[in-house]
Amino acid sequence: MYDYYLGGKDSYPADRVAAQKVLQVAPEVRLMARENRRFLGRAVRYLVADAGIRQIIDIGAGLPAAGNVHEVAREIAPETRVVYADNDPIVLAHANALLAGSGPTRAVPADLRKPEEFLDDPTVRELIDFNEPVGLLLVAVLHFLTDGEEPAGIVRTLLAALPVGSFLVVSHATGDLRPEVTAQVATVYDTATSTLTVRSHAEISAFFNGCELVDPGLVRVPVWRPDDKPPKGHTKVWIYGGVGRKI
């Protein structure tokens, strides 16, 4: 569905049907997907150029698209190591085809709900040095976990494995800004492959416990360190994004 919102062609008919239903309720979701992608690029540039991070973990990476994490990172520091993780075999097939011959980047099967298994994966351990700072990306993925799946506990487990000076990047759908619309969208997702759990600013902020938020904090993704003026309609974007440094 995310690929469809971005204008890609790698989606199943059922994905397209569900995405079209979402767009009927909230046409701004296409803009939101693009702005979330731009936020990801800016956050990666911050990690590599400003914070000096040279190894990145992207969990729930999704289908490859323009401006992939390893591409953005290596424009600044070619030695940057990247691990993509996703539980969708189609995503992994596309990612591994893209990554053939691309240096220190790998795509591994992983379920965010089982963080210990991911952390113990031999490929992850081969590529990532957990004694050195890591950039952990959880971009537009935590809202696909229900409260019962304890996303805060999952984030704590992942952060606990990373040394001080590592960074956490999160973007997450919220019900704060357009509650009636987000409720309708969540209903559509209930009939799709994954439910959508929107959360408040305070609930999303809690994922950064143990981290110091980088300015400007947890904000709507179009206004997190924008390269230029936010796009027309950006006030309708109901995704918060932020970057935090583990302390």
Short mmCIF file of C-alpha atoms in Angstrom, two decimals:
data_model
loop_
_atom_site.label_atom_id
_atom_site.label_comp_id
_atom_site.label_asym_id
_atom_site.label_seq_id
_atom_site.Cartn_x
_atom_site.Cartn_y
_atom_site.Cartn_z
CA MET A 1 0.00 0.00 0.00
CA TYR A 2 2.84 2.39 0.82
CA ASP A 3 4.46 1.66 -2.52
CA TYR A 4 1.14 2.42 -4.21
CA TYR A 5 0.84 5.75 -2.38
CA LEU A 6 4.35 6.65 -3.61
CA GLY A 7 3.35 5.90 -7.20
CA GLY A 8 5.21 2.58 -7.43
CA LYS A 9 4.09 -0.49 -9.34
CA ASP A 10 5.02 -3.21 -6.85
CA SER A 11 1.72 -3.97 -5.14
CA TYR A 12 -0.89 -6.70 -5.15
CA PRO A 13 -4.44 -6.07 -6.40
CA ALA A 14 -5.71 -6.33 -2.82
CA ASP A 15 -3.17 -3.70 -1.75
CA ARG A 16 -4.36 -1.34 -4.46
CA VAL A 17 -8.02 -1.83 -3.58
CA ALA A 18 -7.35 -1.11 0.10
CA ALA A 19 -5.13 1.87 -0.73
CA GLN A 20 -7.82 3.34 -3.00
CA LYS A 21 -10.32 3.06 -0.15
CA VAL A 22 -7.90 4.92 2.12
CA LEU A 23 -7.42 7.64 -0.49
CA GLN A 24 -11.17 8.10 -0.83
CA VAL A 25 -11.31 8.89 2.88
CA ALA A 26 -8.00 10.76 3.11
CA PRO A 27 -6.54 11.88 -0.23
CA GLU A 28 -3.71 13.55 1.68
CA VAL A 29 -2.21 10.10 2.34
CA ARG A 30 -0.27 10.32 -0.95
CA LEU A 31 1.35 13.55 0.28
CA MET A 32 1.96 11.94 3.65
CA ALA A 33 3.80 9.01 2.06
CA ARG A 34 6.02 11.35 0.06
CA GLU A 35 6.72 13.56 3.07
CA ASN A 36 7.51 10.54 5.22
CA ARG A 37 9.99 9.40 2.57
CA ARG A 38 11.59 12.84 2.47
CA PHE A 39 11.82 12.85 6.26
CA LEU A 40 13.65 9.52 6.08
CA GLY A 41 16.18 10.98 3.66
CA ARG A 42 16.80 14.06 5.79
CA ALA A 43 17.14 11.97 8.94
CA VAL A 44 19.69 9.68 7.28
CA ARG A 45 21.67 12.67 6.04
CA TYR A 46 21.66 14.05 9.59
CA LEU A 47 22.88 10.75 11.02
CA VAL A 48 25.73 10.36 8.56
CA ALA A 49 26.78 13.95 7.86
CA ASP A 50 26.16 15.62 11.21
CA ALA A 51 26.31 12.80 13.76
CA GLY A 52 29.05 10.73 12.09
CA ILE A 53 27.06 7.48 12.11
CA ARG A 54 28.55 4.80 9.86
CA GLN A 55 26.20 1.88 10.46
CA ILE A 56 22.43 1.88 10.11
CA ILE A 57 19.65 -0.61 10.82
CA ASP A 58 16.35 -0.06 9.00
CA ILE A 59 13.57 -2.31 10.36
CA GLY A 60 10.37 -2.47 8.35
CA ALA A 61 12.23 -1.07 5.37
CA GLY A 62 9.51 -1.81 2.82
CA LEU A 63 9.96 -2.02 -0.93
CA PRO A 64 12.97 -0.22 -2.40
CA ALA A 65 12.17 3.23 -3.76
CA ALA A 66 14.02 6.33 -4.88
CA GLY A 67 16.48 7.57 -2.28
CA ASN A 68 17.08 4.30 -0.44
CA VAL A 69 18.87 4.55 2.90
CA HIS A 70 22.16 3.07 1.70
CA GLU A 71 22.15 5.36 -1.34
CA VAL A 72 21.57 8.49 0.73
CA ALA A 73 24.17 7.45 3.30
CA ARG A 74 26.86 6.58 0.78
CA GLU A 75 26.59 9.85 -1.05
CA ILE A 76 28.12 11.26 2.15
CA ALA A 77 30.19 8.35 3.47
CA PRO A 78 30.65 5.41 1.06
CA GLU A 79 31.83 3.13 3.86
CA THR A 80 28.47 3.27 5.69
CA ARG A 81 27.09 -0.18 6.48
CA VAL A 82 23.33 -0.74 6.25
CA VAL A 83 21.09 -3.64 7.27
CA TYR A 84 17.54 -3.65 5.97
CA ALA A 85 15.00 -5.86 7.72
CA ASP A 86 11.47 -6.79 6.74
CA ASN A 87 9.08 -9.69 7.24
CA ASP A 88 7.73 -9.63 3.66
CA PRO A 89 9.51 -12.08 1.30
CA ILE A 90 8.62 -9.93 -1.71
CA VAL A 91 10.36 -6.96 -0.11
CA LEU A 92 13.43 -9.09 0.58
CA ALA A 93 13.54 -10.41 -2.99
CA HIS A 94 13.43 -6.87 -4.40
CA ALA A 95 15.96 -5.62 -1.88
CA ASN A 96 18.47 -8.40 -2.50
CA ALA A 97 18.19 -7.88 -6.27
CA LEU A 98 18.85 -4.17 -5.79
CA LEU A 99 21.72 -4.74 -3.39
CA ALA A 100 23.64 -7.22 -5.54
CA GLY A 101 27.22 -5.96 -5.63
CA SER A 102 26.40 -2.86 -3.56
CA GLY A 103 29.02 -3.39 -0.86
CA PRO A 104 28.39 -3.56 2.90
CA THR A 105 24.60 -3.63 2.75
CA ARG A 106 22.34 -6.59 3.45
CA ALA A 107 18.63 -7.35 3.66
CA VAL A 108 17.50 -9.90 6.26
CA PRO A 109 14.15 -11.47 7.13
CA ALA A 110 12.94 -10.17 10.49
CA ASP A 111 9.77 -9.62 12.45
CA LEU A 112 9.79 -6.44 14.51
CA ARG A 113 7.71 -8.27 17.11
CA LYS A 114 10.69 -10.56 17.74
CA PRO A 115 13.56 -8.13 18.34
CA GLU A 116 15.80 -10.67 20.08
CA GLU A 117 15.79 -12.89 16.98
CA PHE A 118 16.78 -9.94 14.81
CA LEU A 119 19.59 -8.92 17.16
CA ASP A 120 20.95 -12.48 17.14
CA ASP A 121 20.84 -12.83 13.35
CA PRO A 122 24.33 -13.83 12.09
CA THR A 123 24.17 -11.46 9.12
CA VAL A 124 23.28 -8.57 11.40
CA ARG A 125 26.10 -9.46 13.78
CA GLU A 126 28.54 -9.76 10.87
CA LEU A 127 27.77 -6.30 9.49
CA ILE A 128 26.92 -4.26 12.62
CA ASP A 129 29.42 -3.60 15.40
CA PHE A 130 27.28 -3.17 18.50
CA ASN A 131 30.19 -1.57 20.33
CA GLU A 132 29.97 1.45 18.02
CA PRO A 133 27.07 3.90 17.60
CA VAL A 134 24.24 2.74 15.35
CA GLY A 135 21.41 4.56 13.63
CA LEU A 136 18.17 2.63 14.23
CA LEU A 137 15.35 3.47 11.83
CA LEU A 138 11.75 2.62 12.75
CA VAL A 139 10.08 4.70 10.08
CA ALA A 140 6.33 4.30 9.56
CA VAL A 141 6.35 0.84 11.11
CA LEU A 142 5.47 1.09 14.82
CA HIS A 143 1.90 2.13 14.00
CA PHE A 144 1.39 -1.35 12.55
CA LEU A 145 1.85 -2.83 16.03
CA THR A 146 -1.09 -2.93 18.39
CA ASP A 147 -0.75 -1.86 22.01
CA GLY A 148 -1.06 -5.54 22.93
CA GLU A 149 2.14 -6.25 21.00
CA GLU A 150 3.95 -3.83 23.33
CA PRO A 151 5.80 -1.64 20.82
CA ALA A 152 7.40 0.41 23.61
CA GLY A 153 8.95 -2.77 25.02
CA ILE A 154 10.22 -3.73 21.56
CA VAL A 155 11.89 -0.34 21.15
CA ARG A 156 13.45 -0.64 24.61
CA THR A 157 14.88 -4.06 23.69
CA LEU A 158 16.40 -2.74 20.49
CA LEU A 159 17.82 0.39 22.13
CA ALA A 160 19.28 -1.66 24.99
CA ALA A 161 21.45 -3.48 22.45
CA LEU A 162 22.93 -0.22 21.14
CA PRO A 163 25.69 1.81 22.80
CA VAL A 164 25.32 5.34 24.12
CA GLY A 165 25.62 7.77 21.24
CA SER A 166 23.41 5.70 18.97
CA PHE A 167 20.36 7.30 17.36
CA LEU A 168 16.70 6.34 17.04
CA VAL A 169 14.62 7.62 14.12
CA VAL A 170 10.84 7.21 14.37
CA SER A 171 7.90 8.34 12.28
CA HIS A 172 4.40 7.39 13.32
CA ALA A 173 0.78 8.14 12.37
CA THR A 174 -1.14 10.17 14.93
CA GLY A 175 -4.77 10.78 15.75
CA ASP A 176 -4.03 14.19 17.25
CA LEU A 177 -4.44 16.26 14.11
CA ARG A 178 -7.41 14.85 12.17
CA PRO A 179 -9.08 12.35 14.53
CA GLU A 180 -12.21 11.68 12.46
CA VAL A 181 -10.19 10.99 9.31
CA THR A 182 -7.61 8.82 11.03
CA ALA A 183 -10.38 6.73 12.61
CA GLN A 184 -11.86 6.06 9.17
CA VAL A 185 -8.46 5.19 7.72
CA ALA A 186 -7.74 2.82 10.62
CA THR A 187 -11.04 1.05 9.86
CA VAL A 188 -9.87 0.41 6.28
CA TYR A 189 -6.56 -0.98 7.53
CA ASP A 190 -8.45 -3.35 9.80
CA THR A 191 -9.56 -5.17 6.63
CA ALA A 192 -6.09 -5.05 5.00
CA THR A 193 -2.93 -7.01 5.77
CA SER A 194 -2.15 -5.06 8.93
CA THR A 195 -4.07 -2.96 11.41
CA LEU A 196 -3.17 0.69 11.96
CA THR A 197 -2.85 2.02 15.50
CA VAL A 198 -2.58 5.81 15.59
CA ARG A 199 -1.05 7.27 18.73
CA SER A 200 -0.83 10.65 20.45
CA HIS A 201 2.20 12.90 20.56
CA ALA A 202 2.82 11.83 24.17
CA GLU A 203 2.59 8.14 23.29
CA ILE A 204 4.99 8.50 20.37
CA SER A 205 7.36 10.62 22.47
CA ALA A 206 7.57 7.73 24.93
CA PHE A 207 9.39 5.63 22.34
CA PHE A 208 12.30 8.03 22.82
CA ASN A 209 12.67 7.29 26.54
CA GLY A 210 16.39 7.11 27.24
CA CYS A 211 17.13 9.41 24.31
CA GLU A 212 17.63 13.14 23.92
CA LEU A 213 15.55 14.48 21.05
CA VAL A 214 17.41 16.37 18.35
CA ASP A 215 15.97 19.79 17.47
CA PRO A 216 13.21 20.47 16.52
CA GLY A 217 11.96 17.47 18.53
CA LEU A 218 8.97 15.33 17.63
CA VAL A 219 7.06 17.26 14.97
CA ARG A 220 5.02 16.71 11.83
CA VAL A 221 7.41 15.16 9.29
CA PRO A 222 7.30 18.01 6.71
CA VAL A 223 8.67 20.45 9.28
CA TRP A 224 11.51 18.30 10.63
CA ARG A 225 14.56 20.17 9.31
CA PRO A 226 13.03 20.83 5.87
CA ASP A 227 15.32 21.50 2.93
CA ASP A 228 12.98 24.27 1.80
CA LYS A 229 9.46 25.46 2.52
CA PRO A 230 7.01 22.70 3.47
CA PRO A 231 4.74 21.72 0.55
CA LYS A 232 1.24 23.00 0.02
CA GLY A 233 -1.18 21.05 2.21
CA HIS A 234 1.48 20.05 4.72
CA THR A 235 -0.77 20.99 7.62
CA LYS A 236 -2.94 17.97 6.76
CA VAL A 237 -0.04 15.55 7.31
CA TRP A 238 -0.79 13.44 10.38
CA ILE A 239 2.57 11.76 10.86
CA TYR A 240 5.00 12.80 13.59
CA GLY A 241 8.71 12.25 13.15
CA GLY A 242 11.76 12.70 15.31
CA VAL A 243 15.36 11.72 15.91
CA GLY A 244 16.77 10.97 19.35
CA ARG A 245 20.29 10.30 20.63
CA LYS A 246 20.71 7.56 23.23
CA ILE A 247 22.12 8.96 26.47
#
